[in-house]
Each structure stands twice: as C-alpha cells, then as structure tokens.
Amino acid sequence: MAGEPRQHDLLKYDWAHVAGVYPSDRGLRIEGLGLGLVPPQDNAGSPVTPTPPINLRGPVVQVQGDVLFSAAMQLPRGHRASLTFYGELPLNQDEWRQEGHAVTLHIAENAIIAELQQGIGEPTRQERKRDLERNVSVSLARQRGRLSITVDGEQVMSFDDPGILDPGPVYLGVDTVAGEYFIIESLSVESLDKEGEVAVTSHEMVRAEPTATSLRRLAENHHPHVRIGTAVSTIPLLSDSEYARTLATHFNMVTPENAMKFQAIHPRPAHYAFADADAIVDFAELNEMAVHGHALAWGEALPRWVTDPEREAQPTRDILIEHIETVVGRYRGRVASWDVINEPFEPFAGELRTDSPWYRAMGDTYIAVALETAHRADPDARLYINDFACEERNEKSDALYRLARSLLAEGVPLHGIGFQLHEDMRDDYRPVNAQAFQENVQRFIDLGLEVRISEMDVNLHDDDSPERLRAQADYYRSMLELALATPAFTAFSMWGFSDRYSSLQGWWDADDLGNGLIFDSEHAPKPAFHALQNALAE
Ligand code: XIL
C-alpha cells in the first residue's frame, strides 16, 4: 500500500522452477551449472557467454520510487555467489545474447563486484576488496538517483543510477560458478519512499482462447493433418504477455528455439537444466498445443565439456545415449515429436558433417544409435531428421534421401524429415519455389515418411517496402498451400512468429530485426499473416 513501506518476502515465491535452485527449509540452495553459450565454430577461441538462470515465474517486482533489496546468504569457504536484478531482461539466442539492463552483485570471500549492464556492450564494473564471513548480508538500494551497495551493514559502493531498474518489472537471477554452491537464507524488498510503491506478484501463464479465424482454428477445422507451428523462446514467453497471447491464439505446435539444445539443457556432466524447456512444455499443455522437441544429436550448441578433446569423463557414445534417454525420457508422452538428428550434412554438399563429437567418435553409426535410443525412451514419439538446403533436388537432398532410405531398410526408427526452409528475399537471390520442393519431397513421402516444414522464415534484410512484404506473403502462402495439399505434411512451422524477437537480427545490431516473420515487431500481423489465414480459410 502506498505510503506504508513494508517488507515483501521474496523467498515465498516459486523458486523451484529455476535451473540450479533447490528450495528447502533453510532457504534456497543455489548450485552453479555453468550455463552459457559457446561461440559459433568459426570463433571457437572466444569465451563462453554466461546465461545465468533467471526466475521468470516470480517474484516479479514492480518498483516505483526508491527501493531496497536485501539478502542474507551463507557461502561455503571459497565459494562465490551472484545476485542479479534485471530492469530489462536479456534475450538468449544460442550463439549470442542480447543483453538487457541489470545490476549484478558478485560476492566472493574477499571482494564484492558490482556490474552494471545496459544493453549491448560491455558492463561497467566496480570492485571492493573486503574479507567476508561465511554469513553475509548484502543489500542494493536505489535512492535519490543513486544505487548503493551495503555489505554487513556498511556501504561499500555507490554510483549514479542510469535507470537500470526502470521502468518495468524487476526480475531476479541467482547463480554461482559451476561446481560451487551457496544458500540464500532471506531475500526481501521494500519501498524507501513514502510516495513510492513496491508490489510483488508471481507470473501466471497466459491461457488464450483461439478465435474462429485464428490460424490454428482454421487449420484444425479445415486441414487437421497440418499443425501450425513456431519456434518459441522462454524469456519472451514468460515475460511478454502479448507474445504469449499471440502464440496461444494462432499456433497449435511449438518448437523450443534454443531451450532444449544440448548446452541449454545439459550444461555439465550429469547436471541438467530443465527449467526453460519445462516452461515451454507447461505452456503448450495449458494451451493444448503439441510440442516438437529440438535438437538431440547436433554438431552445434554443444557445451565445452562435450567438445573438449581432452575430456576424460564418459566416452562420447555414452554421453549421447544418456543425454537422449534423459531428455526424451523426461518429456515422454508430452513431446510428440523430436528432431533427433539435426543438420547431419555439410551446409551445401552431399557429405555428412564430420566435425561433431558424435561423428568423430562413432562415424555415421551415431545416427542409428540416436534414433534407436530416442525410440526406446519414448516409443510413441515421432522421430525426425531435420536439415536445411534440402528442399529441392540437389546433391544434399539426394544424400539425405539415400540416408533415409538406408535407415528404413535397416529397420531404424525414423518417421519423418524436417525441411527447414530458412529463406531470403533479395534482388540477387531467388528462394526455392514450392513446385521444386514438391517434386523433391515426393520421393521422401514415397518411402513412407512424414514430412514437415520445420523452421520457415523469409528474411527481407530489413527491406519492408510494400512490394517486398507482398512477395514475402505470397511466398509463405505458396509453401503453406503445398503442405495443405499434401497429406504427408504434418506441420507448417515457422522459426518464430514475431520480428520483435527474431533470430534473424544480428548480435552486432539488435535493432536490425531482419523482418522475416509474420508479425512485426509490434506484434501486428503482416501481409504474410493474412496470406496464411486466407489459405487456411479456403
Ligand atoms: C538458431 C536460433 O534461432 C538462434 O537463436 C541461435 O543463435 C542459432 O540457432 N537451424 C536450426 C536451429 O536447426 O536450431 C537454428 O536456430 C537455426 C538453423
């Protein structure tokens, strides 16, 4: 209530759904999982970008005016702790991350470091040396335009507040170094301002009722063999209710864009981080959507503990098998289909990629091993190979065809092929057309396989002239029409639906949104949306 500062206990919210966090009677135990993004392969020497866990299910703290966050923690000897207060959330891709606005306090035995992150660019840091006891109390205050940090009752730093906690809700993150842990015994927030106000809520998952003209309803009513799908990211799903509402209204299938990739879900040997993927699966169930899992055996998004050639842990084959058993097993009956094998071929050639640890350790047998393991873990799940640049007849699609045929001949459980359909529209480039795709896809269907459009986006490279948007719309429509006309297509799935969060944007310029999807960055439907709607209505 305004004018009556009161302390809100932030521990009584849902911390059980945060990776590495274990609530108990003593508070929260935080275990370091070392979550992070490995750089793309051409940049393999660069450091991993940390993606520390964030509590998206609440407490969500609405702050108005001056405010004080306080924590009491217990740090075992030599262990470190960090607490982050996000005024604006980051966005994770799987090779890079768009930073938000946040203050992070890193607490070690002999130093406190404050880090201020303001969007893209390096954070600014301040450090104070200080010997700490095992029990430490820390607070972050925002008062009269300054941020100040207090340790055991004594102010250790302060700086001008660049507005990091404004204007929206504040989310909390907790983390430590991989292999270390600490305990948070208490965590609270209060207003420091007679006029100000602090309100704390938990996040409620959006449930939306599809309308008669929503894409999914039109498909369910007129073309039930095709699911309308999209890739989704957990952070917008749980923090942007417009995103969540649009998603649940128009789609009846989701693919976790990055949350089920190896580095996101299995960051350390025998340690899994299911929270982000769980949120997507929970959301899908609440909104009666199917989940397509992505991706089990792939050469990218692998944490360093897997790619390290000096690794002494398990043999590679055992890692692959344990990973697939654990992930598919966890979602058995809840994830209907999987990209078991992702991008097995060289980008534009007919050879298998040989640079993944799976291929290096097992040769091409990794493919059958992965499919068989997934099948044992969930006999009802439909199992796919997913790749790009295979839509038309070419060297690569010929090789994919031969691979599929030989797997089937050997009795390996393979049920379908995903054609990614990442396409571009530029003056000097013509994307593959629906007719060429149809002529090629038929031979896969003739093998008895299902097929899906798995990751469609049509990058306009920021040209949003009416002509380009029209051409994009016609192109989307031509591909959907192919799927609707062909019973073997199980899904028409796009790689995201909102240019606001598109993976087509560049890490070097987060405002360059790439505009390849069917809703614009305000979530307004583009001509491509209406084109799909019209095709489904017919
Ligand atoms: C992309 C994601 O969308 C990005 O967020 C990430 O930075 C890179 O990967 N083929 C795939 C997907 O199978 O996993 C890729 O997703 C896009 C290409």
Short mmCIF file of C-alpha atoms and ligand atoms in Angstrom, two decimals, residues 92-96 231 257-258 261 294-295 298 300 339 342-343 386 388 420 422 455 495 503, ligand 1:
data_model
loop_
_atom_site.label_atom_id
_atom_site.label_comp_id
_atom_site.label_asym_id
_atom_site.label_seq_id
_atom_site.Cartn_x
_atom_site.Cartn_y
_atom_site.Cartn_z
CA ASN A 92 19.26 -15.67 -25.44
CA GLN A 93 19.97 -16.96 -28.89
CA ASP A 94 22.27 -19.98 -28.89
CA GLU A 95 25.39 -18.35 -30.19
CA TRP A 96 24.97 -14.88 -28.78
CA ALA A 231 9.80 -21.76 -32.55
CA GLU A 257 14.00 -22.50 -30.24
CA ASN A 258 17.04 -23.00 -28.03
CA LYS A 261 19.65 -27.64 -27.22
CA HIS A 294 14.70 -29.74 -30.92
CA ALA A 295 17.51 -30.98 -31.16
CA TRP A 298 23.62 -31.97 -33.50
CA GLU A 300 26.36 -27.21 -32.60
CA ASP A 339 14.49 -33.56 -34.24
CA ASN A 342 19.78 -32.08 -36.70
CA GLU A 343 21.72 -30.87 -39.72
CA ASN A 386 15.95 -32.05 -39.81
CA PHE A 388 18.34 -27.07 -44.49
CA GLN A 420 13.87 -26.02 -42.52
CA HIS A 422 15.15 -20.61 -43.99
CA GLU A 455 11.78 -23.61 -39.49
CA TRP A 495 11.19 -20.14 -36.90
CA SER A 503 16.77 -14.85 -34.54
C1 XIL B 1 19.10 -20.77 -34.31
C2 XIL B 1 18.40 -19.96 -33.25
O1 XIL B 1 17.21 -19.46 -33.76
C3 XIL B 1 19.26 -18.84 -32.76
O2 XIL B 1 18.66 -18.26 -31.62
C4 XIL B 1 20.66 -19.34 -32.42
O3 XIL B 1 21.52 -18.26 -32.12
C5 XIL B 1 21.25 -20.14 -33.55
O4 XIL B 1 20.36 -21.18 -33.87
N1 XIL B 1 18.80 -24.42 -37.81
C6 XIL B 1 18.45 -24.97 -36.61
C7 XIL B 1 18.14 -24.09 -35.48
O5 XIL B 1 18.26 -26.19 -36.53
O6 XIL B 1 18.49 -24.67 -34.26
C8 XIL B 1 18.82 -22.76 -35.61
O7 XIL B 1 18.34 -21.92 -34.58
C9 XIL B 1 18.53 -22.15 -36.96
C10 XIL B 1 19.05 -23.04 -38.06
#
